[in-house]
Amino acid sequence: MLGVLLLVLFVGVLVVQAYINAEFTGDHAETEVGDQAHVPAAVLHGGPIVNTTGGQESTTSMPPKTIALTFDDGPDPTWTPQILDLLKKHDAHGTFFVIGSEVARHPALTKRITAEGSELGLHTFTHPNLQRIAPWRRTLELSQTQVVIARAAGVHTNLARFPYSSKTLAIDDTNWKIVKDAGRQGYLVVVNDLDSEDWQRPGVDQIIRNATPTGDNSAIILFHDAGGERSQTIAALERFIPMMKARGYRFTTVTEGLNGSIALSKSAVPALPVNPPAARSDMWRGSAVIWTVRLADGLVWSIAGLFLVVGLLTIGRTGILLLLATRHARQRRKKTWSWGPPVVAPVSVIVPAYNEKEGIEAAVRSLACGDYPDIEVVVVDDGSTDGTASLVERLRLPNVRVVRVPNGGKANALNTGIALARHDLIVTVDGDTIFEKDSIRNLVQAFADPLVGAVAGNVKVGNRQRMVAAWQHIEYVIGFNLDRRLYEVLGCMPTVPGAIGAFRRAALTQVGGISDETLAEDTDVTMALCRAGWKIVYEERARAWTEAPTTLEQLYRQRYRWSYGTMQAMWKHRHALFDSGPSGRFGRVGLPFLALFGVALPMLAPVCDIMLVYGLVFWELRETLVAWSGMLALQLFTAFVAFRFDRESLRPLWRMPLQQFAYRQLMYLVMIQSATTAMTGGRLRWHKLHRAGLVPRTSDVEPIGRVAPEVDTWPSTRGHAEPEHPAAGRAVAPPVPAQSPTGIGPDDLGPEDLPSAGSPPGGGTGPVYTG
């Protein structure tokens, strides 16, 4: 609910900002004059001040040899102060018809106008063409401007000038209705006698000629103090005011001139005050409008700044990624490249499984039938209720054994499997993942380097026919596999994927096995290995095919857990920032890189979509589309490189533009909710995804290699059906040490520090015993 309310507030502020920043053309825009049958002739041929208040229909001109200088579209922080300085220098006053949104932005400048003897008039809040908007909007345009003037300058004004108006002769029936409506609200409508046409910037001499009255005629003259470059206006006024004063003219405000004409007519109409004080209620309303404008402006400027940051981060990350990933790919594909002597040491494959009946048979068969000479497969059934363990047992594969344990979580199952494994090279696999025949062989070759403690394999999406899964296929190739090349070069691999990873037992022992303190146990243990000084590498030839979520709901749950677990792991290992040695290197290179590009950038990425929508609706369509197309082209280029490195078909990339309008937004929500959960200290439970099972990509062949002895759980399960066999015991196993501080090895620990198998620090379900 809080998120929805914040989103509504955010969208509302953006709409306000778009409203107050509506672009407008200058007042010179020509509009066709319509029928004038209902406009009184006295108005058409009268003076420039039109009075329709109280049911009147009259006009007034300036007194003889009187000029009222009027300035539209301000206040402007550059040009309005210069005009005020010039008026003060020549002892003249003017009337400034201001835009309400600009008054809200420059209240001090508005106050200066009245403080120096000039007066204010309304020129609407956003400068719309009043003929083209609804009556309620016309009223709002005037009232909003009135209240912001009240707050900024403490005054009220009776004068209004409509955008795109000119002379009384241009008033047609449509405009006459608007004029009369303004009169009912108490406003005098002011047009002009002469237009300096300074908006055209025709040159100082031409502006002066346009503004000069014929003979001794009085005039209300139109100038502009905003809406463009106004240096010619300043220069023209510098010559025009002294010149007209020398001819005997005096310069007044519109209201002063109107009062002079009333006095000459000896009318009983009382004189109007110049800049009368505003009502306190208007001042309070004006405060709300001004703060709303400031909030809207500040928000958009913040978004624009973030957009720039996101753009720079994206370009920088792409540059670093392509540079280092290309270096990695070229190095690995050299004919002379080798990890060292071939690795043929026996391998134990650990498969933690919880309710994996849809895919467990294909997964285990692909593991047991690999082309590596000595493979032991240990399936740890984590309290499944769907017969997963029985399905594996029915395969009767001689190098596969099943261990049943009560449900204690994936980390517990992994630790149990590692403890029961007979070999020192450990491969961990998810229960829904299918290996290619050579995956294990390719995966463990990196252990020819004695410094390598873990190897990350190449995870592929097996069910990529569905749109949601196809989007994940693109993400796996770009966001995971390409990134792993980068992280290996930097020496700070953050994650060995649970779907396909290999470890030295010695490395796992040094960091205390697999911890259950986070939901991302694979990221947690990988960070611990980095801090312990082990080298972690990526092997692209070791491919594993996994079943990706096929619905947005399942995808959301999976990524929510991943993101939250990653944040947990980063927080857990935050002290590496202050360590020395390998731990410090990871803390000062790996953690900031992951925080910046794995957390901050995805969370800031929504500003790109916000600016896209804002630009399409409220800004220039062409410029917006060009900017968005540029970002998409950069992503497509990165995707092209990544797909080439992985030797993947480019055909799925046609879905990438569509990915921008659903998949990315879902990932935004995932990151935001994950961060919110992390900051509020919320707890997230493990969500089991619905599986349909993958079709094996390898042929069903007889397994090769040493046959592992059959191991039964305690109590015995032989001769019993699966429903009658709740997981009731565990196996006695060699101890797995608790996760120790970086730099402390197993030799530094006493027996009391070594918990039994499957009991990592921070949880677990107790020791394991088998008969």
XYZ file of N, CA, C and O in Angstrom, residues 111-188:
312
model
N 8.772 39.970 -5.880
C 8.670 40.963 -4.809
C 9.416 42.238 -5.175
O 8.955 43.362 -4.892
N 10.550 42.113 -5.834
C 11.331 43.293 -6.209
C 10.564 44.172 -7.184
O 10.663 45.397 -7.140
N 9.772 43.558 -8.076
C 9.012 44.343 -9.058
C 8.105 45.336 -8.355
O 8.074 46.538 -8.700
N 7.351 44.860 -7.366
C 6.432 45.766 -6.663
C 7.182 46.703 -5.729
O 6.775 47.852 -5.530
N 8.279 46.239 -5.139
C 9.032 47.073 -4.200
C 9.626 48.285 -4.884
O 9.825 49.336 -4.246
N 9.888 48.200 -6.192
C 10.501 49.312 -6.905
C 9.480 50.159 -7.664
O 9.844 50.937 -8.543
N 8.198 49.981 -7.341
C 7.170 50.876 -7.874
C 6.465 50.407 -9.120
O 5.511 51.058 -9.567
N 6.888 49.295 -9.714
C 6.164 48.747 -10.859
C 5.018 47.880 -10.348
O 4.899 47.618 -9.143
N 4.157 47.456 -11.249
C 3.016 46.666 -10.811
C 2.959 45.331 -11.540
O 3.632 45.114 -12.551
N 2.126 44.463 -11.005
C 1.982 43.110 -11.529
C 0.605 42.919 -12.149
O -0.380 43.504 -11.700
N 0.569 42.090 -13.196
C -0.674 41.680 -13.807
C -0.605 40.191 -14.095
O 0.480 39.588 -14.101
N -1.737 39.567 -14.323
C -1.786 38.139 -14.585
C -1.580 37.841 -16.065
O -2.176 38.495 -16.920
N -0.749 36.851 -16.340
C -0.570 36.373 -17.715
C -0.773 34.866 -17.754
O -0.163 34.175 -18.565
N -1.625 34.364 -16.846
C -1.960 32.960 -16.635
C -0.808 32.213 -15.958
O 0.296 32.741 -15.795
N -1.073 30.967 -15.584
C -0.099 30.180 -14.837
C 0.858 29.431 -15.746
O 2.035 29.261 -15.418
N 0.371 28.943 -16.890
C 1.217 28.133 -17.779
C 1.230 28.627 -19.221
O 1.752 27.940 -20.089
N 0.620 29.807 -19.478
C 0.626 30.413 -20.804
C -0.112 29.580 -21.853
O 0.366 29.377 -22.971
N -1.321 29.083 -21.565
C -2.072 28.352 -22.592
C -2.854 29.312 -23.473
O -3.031 30.493 -23.149
N -3.327 28.823 -24.594
C -4.275 29.577 -25.410
C -5.650 29.377 -24.774
O -6.205 28.280 -24.811
N -6.196 30.436 -24.181
C -7.434 30.301 -23.409
C -8.624 29.877 -24.258
O -9.614 29.376 -23.721
N -8.540 30.075 -25.565
C -9.642 29.652 -26.424
C -9.741 28.124 -26.502
O -10.803 27.593 -26.843
N -8.642 27.445 -26.200
C -8.582 25.997 -26.433
C -8.682 25.169 -25.153
O -8.471 23.965 -25.191
N -8.962 25.799 -24.036
C -9.069 25.049 -22.794
C -10.450 25.244 -22.196
O -11.184 26.177 -22.548
N -10.809 24.375 -21.263
C -12.131 24.399 -20.657
C -12.290 25.606 -19.740
O -11.294 26.138 -19.222
N -13.523 26.053 -19.506
C -13.750 27.213 -18.627
C -13.150 27.037 -17.235
O -12.595 27.987 -16.677
N -13.279 25.824 -16.651
C -12.719 25.621 -15.312
C -11.210 25.801 -15.317
O -10.630 26.300 -14.351
N -10.563 25.386 -16.410
C -9.111 25.530 -16.510
C -8.740 27.004 -16.662
O -7.739 27.453 -16.096
N -9.540 27.787 -17.391
C -9.263 29.220 -17.522
C -9.320 29.900 -16.155
O -8.447 30.723 -15.821
N -10.336 29.538 -15.380
C -10.450 30.107 -14.035
C -9.258 29.712 -13.177
O -8.693 30.522 -12.435
N -8.845 28.447 -13.281
C -7.708 27.960 -12.509
C -6.418 28.675 -12.905
O -5.591 29.000 -12.030
N -6.233 28.910 -14.176
C -5.029 29.598 -14.653
C -4.891 30.981 -14.015
O -3.793 31.406 -13.646
N -5.999 31.694 -13.891
C -5.962 33.036 -13.302
C -5.839 32.973 -11.787
O -5.041 33.711 -11.188
N -6.623 32.094 -11.157
C -6.621 32.054 -9.691
C -5.289 31.559 -9.141
O -4.804 32.060 -8.115
N -4.666 30.578 -9.813
C -3.374 30.090 -9.345
C -2.316 31.187 -9.430
O -1.483 31.329 -8.532
N -2.356 31.950 -10.499
C -1.390 33.035 -10.639
C -1.631 34.099 -9.581
O -0.679 34.671 -9.010
N -2.884 34.368 -9.289
C -3.208 35.371 -8.279
C -2.664 34.971 -6.903
O -2.086 35.800 -6.191
N -2.826 33.705 -6.529
C -2.394 33.308 -5.185
C -0.876 33.236 -5.070
O -0.322 33.530 -4.005
N -0.171 32.857 -6.137
C 1.294 32.842 -6.024
C 1.846 34.263 -5.982
O 2.852 34.521 -5.323
N 1.184 35.193 -6.664
C 1.578 36.607 -6.541
C 1.351 37.072 -5.104
O 2.175 37.801 -4.531
N 0.217 36.653 -4.528
C -0.084 37.030 -3.147
C 1.004 36.543 -2.208
O 1.442 37.268 -1.299
N 1.471 35.284 -2.409
C 2.508 34.746 -1.525
C 3.868 35.362 -1.796
O 4.637 35.642 -0.864
N 4.171 35.619 -3.054
C 5.497 36.127 -3.403
C 5.664 37.595 -3.060
O 6.695 38.007 -2.521
N 4.653 38.406 -3.393
C 4.791 39.860 -3.241
C 3.838 40.453 -2.215
O 3.939 41.646 -1.898
N 2.889 39.654 -1.726
C 1.945 40.169 -0.747
C 0.917 41.123 -1.319
O 0.333 41.915 -0.573
N 0.673 41.068 -2.632
C -0.252 42.005 -3.267
C -1.303 41.236 -4.066
O -1.170 40.043 -4.340
N -2.331 41.979 -4.433
C -3.406 41.483 -5.288
C -3.411 42.333 -6.548
O -3.067 43.513 -6.510
N -3.768 41.755 -7.674
C -3.835 42.535 -8.917
C -5.208 42.402 -9.558
O -5.853 41.353 -9.449
N -5.627 43.505 -10.209
C -6.910 43.521 -10.918
C -6.726 43.408 -12.421
O -7.712 43.451 -13.167
N -5.473 43.281 -12.867
C -5.178 43.310 -14.296
C -4.879 41.917 -14.821
O -4.227 41.106 -14.152
N -5.353 41.648 -16.029
C -5.070 40.369 -16.682
C -4.821 40.599 -18.162
O -5.482 41.439 -18.785
N -3.865 39.884 -18.684
C -3.604 39.888 -20.134
C -3.527 38.439 -20.583
O -2.786 37.645 -20.033
N -4.296 38.124 -21.618
C -4.348 36.748 -22.085
C -3.190 36.455 -23.031
O -2.805 37.317 -23.839
N -2.625 35.248 -22.951
C -1.601 34.869 -23.933
C -2.168 34.934 -25.355
O -3.340 34.635 -25.587
N -1.330 35.350 -26.284
C -1.657 35.417 -27.714
C -2.707 36.476 -28.035
O -3.320 36.437 -29.105
N -2.936 37.417 -27.124
C -3.844 38.527 -27.430
C -3.049 39.662 -28.054
O -1.826 39.710 -27.949
N -3.742 40.594 -28.719
C -3.034 41.721 -29.340
C -3.794 43.019 -29.074
O -3.620 43.642 -28.032
N -4.668 43.410 -29.990
C -5.392 44.666 -29.858
C -6.884 44.384 -29.747
O -7.358 43.270 -30.000
N -7.652 45.451 -29.427
C -9.106 45.277 -29.302
C -9.730 44.889 -30.628
O -10.746 44.179 -30.659
N -9.144 45.320 -31.747
C -9.694 44.972 -33.057
C -9.643 43.471 -33.340
O -10.346 42.981 -34.214
N -8.812 42.741 -32.594
C -8.681 41.295 -32.805
C -9.625 40.494 -31.923
O -9.637 39.265 -31.988
N -10.434 41.171 -31.101
C -11.357 40.440 -30.226
C -12.539 39.959 -31.062
O -13.269 40.747 -31.653
N -12.731 38.629 -31.099
C -13.888 38.069 -31.806
C -14.881 37.531 -30.782
O -14.705 37.705 -29.564
N -15.931 36.878 -31.255
C -16.977 36.435 -30.349
C -16.457 35.451 -29.298
O -16.867 35.490 -28.133
N -15.556 34.553 -29.718
C -15.011 33.589 -28.759
C -14.209 34.285 -27.676
O -14.381 34.020 -26.476
N -13.345 35.200 -28.082
C -12.540 35.933 -27.108
C -13.403 36.852 -26.237
O -13.093 37.072 -25.066
N -14.460 37.373 -26.818
C -15.322 38.282 -26.055
C -15.972 37.544 -24.884
O -16.086 38.080 -23.787
N -16.348 36.279 -25.089
C -16.899 35.488 -23.990
C -15.860 35.303 -22.883
O -16.178 35.364 -21.693
N -14.609 35.100 -23.271
C -13.540 34.917 -22.284
C -13.284 36.226 -21.538
O -13.080 36.235 -20.319
N -13.335 37.350 -22.272
C -13.137 38.662 -21.647
C -14.242 38.926 -20.628
O -13.997 39.393 -19.507
N -15.492 38.633 -21.009
C -16.608 38.867 -20.098
C -16.528 37.948 -18.877
O -16.873 38.354 -17.762
N -16.074 36.725 -19.090
C -15.910 35.813 -17.964
C -14.848 36.328 -16.998
O -15.016 36.246 -15.772
N -13.758 36.890 -17.526
C -12.731 37.480 -16.668
C -13.299 38.676 -15.904
O -12.971 38.890 -14.729
N -14.172 39.445 -16.555
C -14.802 40.574 -15.884
C -15.669 40.131 -14.726
O -15.708 40.782 -13.666
N -16.367 39.013 -14.897
C -17.173 38.505 -13.791
C -16.314 38.081 -12.605
O -16.770 38.055 -11.464
N -15.041 37.750 -12.864
C -14.121 37.414 -11.783
C -13.418 38.644 -11.220
O -12.599 38.525 -10.313
N -13.747 39.823 -11.780
C -13.206 41.078 -11.246
C -11.957 41.589 -11.923
O -11.287 42.480 -11.389
N -11.629 41.075 -13.115
C -10.398 41.490 -13.785
C -10.671 42.479 -14.908
O -11.652 42.346 -15.655
N -9.766 43.448 -15.031
C -9.711 44.309 -16.208
C -8.760 43.656 -17.206
O -7.627 43.295 -16.852
